Amino acid sequence: MKKPEVFLCLFVMAFALGSCSVKKNLQVEKGNIRVEIRQGEAWVHKFPLFAGISVKTRPQMAIWIEDTAGNYVSTLFVSKKVATQGWVFSHGSRRQEALPYWEHKRGTQYADGLYLPTKDNPIPDGVTGATPKAGFSVDLKTDEKRLQKFVVVAEFNQSADYNDFYKKTTGIKKSGQSENVSGQPAVVYKVKVDLQSGVKVFPLTLVGHSSEDGSDGNLYPDLSHLTTAKDIVWIINVNVQ
């Protein structure tokens, strides 16, 4: 079933990003690349608050580019809560478990030793935004002489999506959190894009999950304990126009 889409425009010139504003129904120029995300059944989740009250939440996410050796290049999009430390009910927790693979790949360490942006040092507005209610796309305009092969990576996390393996816990954890609010860890998708191949569609593949508590930036390939986390997204494609 088709849903309304929100299109974000970001221009990559020789592995460097320029700023842009959010636009709807953007017309893509010839030669552009579109990263298309279609929501899955678990895109919307009921987040329990207290006394039986819950709110509907959508996933935190980051989409970025790496070179073919796995080195971080640039962030294309990151959800605003992660980008600005905008957690309403965090009780002071920095939520390092939200998108730890992206956090460590980006490699910017802050005064408290974590790799998460802070309120005082947020990610620039040009690459951030609230998680859309449905699927959306990120458009890239490439320098065809220099940007030929690269890797697109996407990480998604839904708070409080507990299951029989990733259960809610109480007490103080090493990260300083008062309880486990993450549930299942963030899931990571990747694809290598080769513009010289003649291929027009490059589907991202689920390759693993991040650290459960955000204490490291490793990628864990064992997906056997994940359930609804694998249904946050349905399809992620890199489309060469």
XYZ file of C-alpha atoms in Angstrom:
241
model
C 0.000 0.000 0.000
C 1.441 3.331 -1.022
C 2.007 5.970 1.629
C 2.784 9.699 1.309
C 6.496 10.239 0.869
C 8.733 13.002 2.131
C 11.743 13.773 -0.031
C 14.960 15.222 1.341
C 17.591 16.713 -0.977
C 21.301 16.374 -0.182
C 24.071 16.972 -2.704
C 27.292 14.967 -2.581
C 30.113 16.509 -4.565
C 33.353 14.545 -4.482
C 32.418 12.982 -1.145
C 31.461 16.343 0.406
C 27.954 17.353 1.457
C 26.349 20.709 0.914
C 23.363 21.997 2.876
C 19.810 21.951 1.603
C 16.268 22.314 2.821
C 13.449 19.801 3.046
C 11.372 19.685 -0.138
C 8.308 17.738 -1.199
C 7.954 16.059 -4.604
C 11.478 17.011 -5.618
C 12.224 16.473 -9.295
C 15.444 14.511 -9.594
C 17.928 15.642 -12.220
C 19.358 13.179 -14.713
C 22.265 11.242 -13.219
C 21.090 11.637 -9.631
C 20.859 8.846 -7.105
C 17.902 8.235 -4.832
C 18.027 6.285 -1.564
C 14.454 5.095 -1.096
C 13.157 3.775 2.254
C 9.792 2.010 2.445
C 8.376 1.490 5.919
C 7.754 -1.985 7.321
C 5.101 -3.342 9.674
C 7.091 -2.257 12.764
C 7.770 1.320 11.579
C 5.266 2.580 14.171
C 5.566 1.238 17.728
C 3.606 1.822 20.926
C 6.043 3.202 23.501
C 4.832 2.575 27.086
C 5.001 5.606 29.390
C 3.239 4.946 32.709
C -0.082 3.751 34.175
C -0.999 1.993 30.956
C -0.464 5.127 28.867
C 1.551 4.775 25.678
C 2.486 6.886 22.677
C 3.154 5.888 19.088
C 6.776 6.311 18.084
C 8.737 5.942 14.877
C 12.316 4.694 14.576
C 15.518 6.610 15.043
C 17.705 6.300 11.971
C 20.899 7.342 10.242
C 21.873 7.019 6.587
C 25.457 7.625 5.545
C 28.147 6.989 2.928
C 31.382 5.041 3.364
C 34.169 4.381 0.913
C 34.699 0.827 -0.297
C 37.243 0.223 2.473
C 34.605 0.923 5.135
C 35.783 4.412 6.079
C 33.108 6.933 7.037
C 32.594 9.727 4.507
C 29.428 11.731 5.223
C 26.053 11.542 6.913
C 23.102 11.911 4.542
C 20.326 11.929 7.131
C 19.993 11.387 10.885
C 16.830 11.660 12.961
C 16.559 14.849 14.979
C 16.403 13.317 18.470
C 19.793 11.683 17.948
C 21.221 14.731 16.177
C 20.263 17.198 18.922
C 19.982 15.082 22.101
C 16.272 15.789 21.926
C 14.980 13.009 24.185
C 11.981 14.123 26.248
C 11.798 11.207 28.704
C 15.493 10.306 28.884
C 15.995 11.301 32.565
C 19.463 12.546 31.678
C 20.496 9.474 29.686
C 22.353 10.272 26.469
C 20.823 7.205 24.764
C 24.112 5.962 23.360
C 22.354 2.729 22.422
C 20.164 4.507 19.840
C 22.454 4.321 16.764
C 25.860 3.165 18.019
C 27.177 1.843 14.706
C 26.709 5.256 13.059
C 27.968 7.071 16.157
C 31.273 5.198 16.223
C 31.687 5.213 12.435
C 31.323 8.982 12.453
C 34.031 9.001 15.117
C 33.375 12.351 16.810
C 33.895 11.968 20.555
C 32.389 14.522 22.929
C 33.412 15.781 26.368
C 31.621 12.981 28.222
C 33.451 10.331 26.200
C 30.409 9.368 24.115
C 30.078 9.640 20.345
C 26.600 11.162 20.377
C 25.945 14.772 19.362
C 24.936 17.069 22.222
C 22.484 19.941 22.591
C 25.418 22.344 22.505
C 27.062 20.609 19.538
C 24.244 19.188 17.389
C 24.373 17.861 13.844
C 23.663 20.668 11.315
C 20.009 21.105 10.343
C 20.726 20.341 6.685
C 21.009 16.606 7.363
C 18.504 16.163 10.205
C 14.768 15.908 10.547
C 11.929 14.208 12.373
C 11.321 10.605 11.361
C 8.660 10.674 8.615
C 5.313 8.997 9.259
C 5.891 6.753 6.259
C 8.604 6.004 3.726
C 10.837 8.719 2.308
C 13.797 9.255 0.017
C 17.178 10.971 0.152
C 18.488 12.292 -3.165
C 22.166 12.531 -4.081
C 23.726 14.491 -6.897
C 27.107 12.991 -7.665
C 30.292 14.234 -9.224
C 30.423 11.523 -11.878
C 34.152 11.964 -12.502
C 35.124 11.142 -8.933
C 32.251 9.405 -7.154
C 31.973 6.017 -8.862
C 32.062 3.373 -6.121
C 30.821 3.822 -2.549
C 28.814 2.107 0.185
C 25.444 3.294 1.473
C 24.715 2.296 5.087
C 21.486 2.704 7.064
C 20.833 2.044 10.753
C 17.396 1.887 12.412
C 16.321 1.530 16.046
C 12.906 1.389 17.671
C 12.811 2.152 21.416
C 11.190 -0.302 23.843
C 10.605 -3.040 21.253
C 11.266 -5.793 23.781
C 10.968 -9.476 22.988
C 11.620 -12.754 24.805
C 15.392 -12.316 24.443
C 15.828 -8.539 24.765
C 13.810 -7.962 27.912
C 13.302 -4.797 29.917
C 15.724 -4.555 32.839
C 15.938 -2.287 35.876
C 18.845 -1.003 37.883
C 21.873 1.101 36.938
C 23.826 -0.076 33.907
C 27.431 0.697 33.004
C 26.271 3.356 30.574
C 24.554 5.250 33.399
C 21.025 4.483 32.292
C 18.397 3.698 34.880
C 16.763 0.999 32.761
C 16.891 -0.640 29.368
C 14.656 1.398 27.073
C 16.147 0.181 23.837
C 14.810 -3.345 23.666
C 16.137 -4.943 20.492
C 19.355 -3.331 19.230
C 19.587 -1.190 16.124
C 19.646 -3.003 12.788
C 22.136 -2.174 10.023
C 21.705 -2.384 6.240
C 24.391 -1.942 3.569
C 25.003 -2.010 -0.172
C 28.007 -1.297 -2.398
C 27.128 1.010 -5.286
C 29.121 0.893 -8.523
C 28.021 3.557 -10.979
C 30.167 2.001 -13.703
C 28.292 -1.312 -13.567
C 25.214 -0.191 -15.470
C 22.974 -1.474 -12.651
C 20.094 0.879 -11.846
C 18.827 -0.526 -8.521
C 21.017 -1.540 -5.565
C 18.979 -3.070 -2.689
C 20.386 -2.657 0.812
C 20.730 -5.907 2.739
C 20.300 -6.487 6.475
C 23.850 -7.335 7.589
C 23.661 -7.294 11.390
C 22.827 -5.335 14.497
C 24.618 -2.818 16.692
C 25.713 -3.048 20.305
C 22.752 -3.629 22.610
C 23.839 -0.990 25.132
C 25.815 1.240 22.743
C 29.110 0.570 24.494
C 30.940 -0.192 21.233
C 30.719 0.400 17.504
C 30.871 -3.223 16.409
C 28.578 -4.884 13.905
C 27.106 -8.176 15.121
C 25.934 -10.534 12.333
C 23.798 -12.859 14.491
C 20.163 -11.914 13.828
C 18.593 -14.987 15.411
C 17.269 -13.148 18.489
C 15.691 -10.265 16.574
C 11.977 -10.230 15.806
C 10.105 -6.980 15.071
C 13.384 -5.077 14.624
C 13.733 -6.842 11.279
C 10.348 -5.414 10.228
C 11.051 -1.718 10.842
C 11.789 -1.258 7.152
C 10.422 -3.208 4.224
C 12.666 -2.103 1.366
C 15.702 0.157 1.052
C 16.952 0.738 -2.474
C 19.595 2.925 -4.035
C 18.123 3.919 -7.394
C 20.390 5.323 -10.114
C 18.311 7.714 -12.213
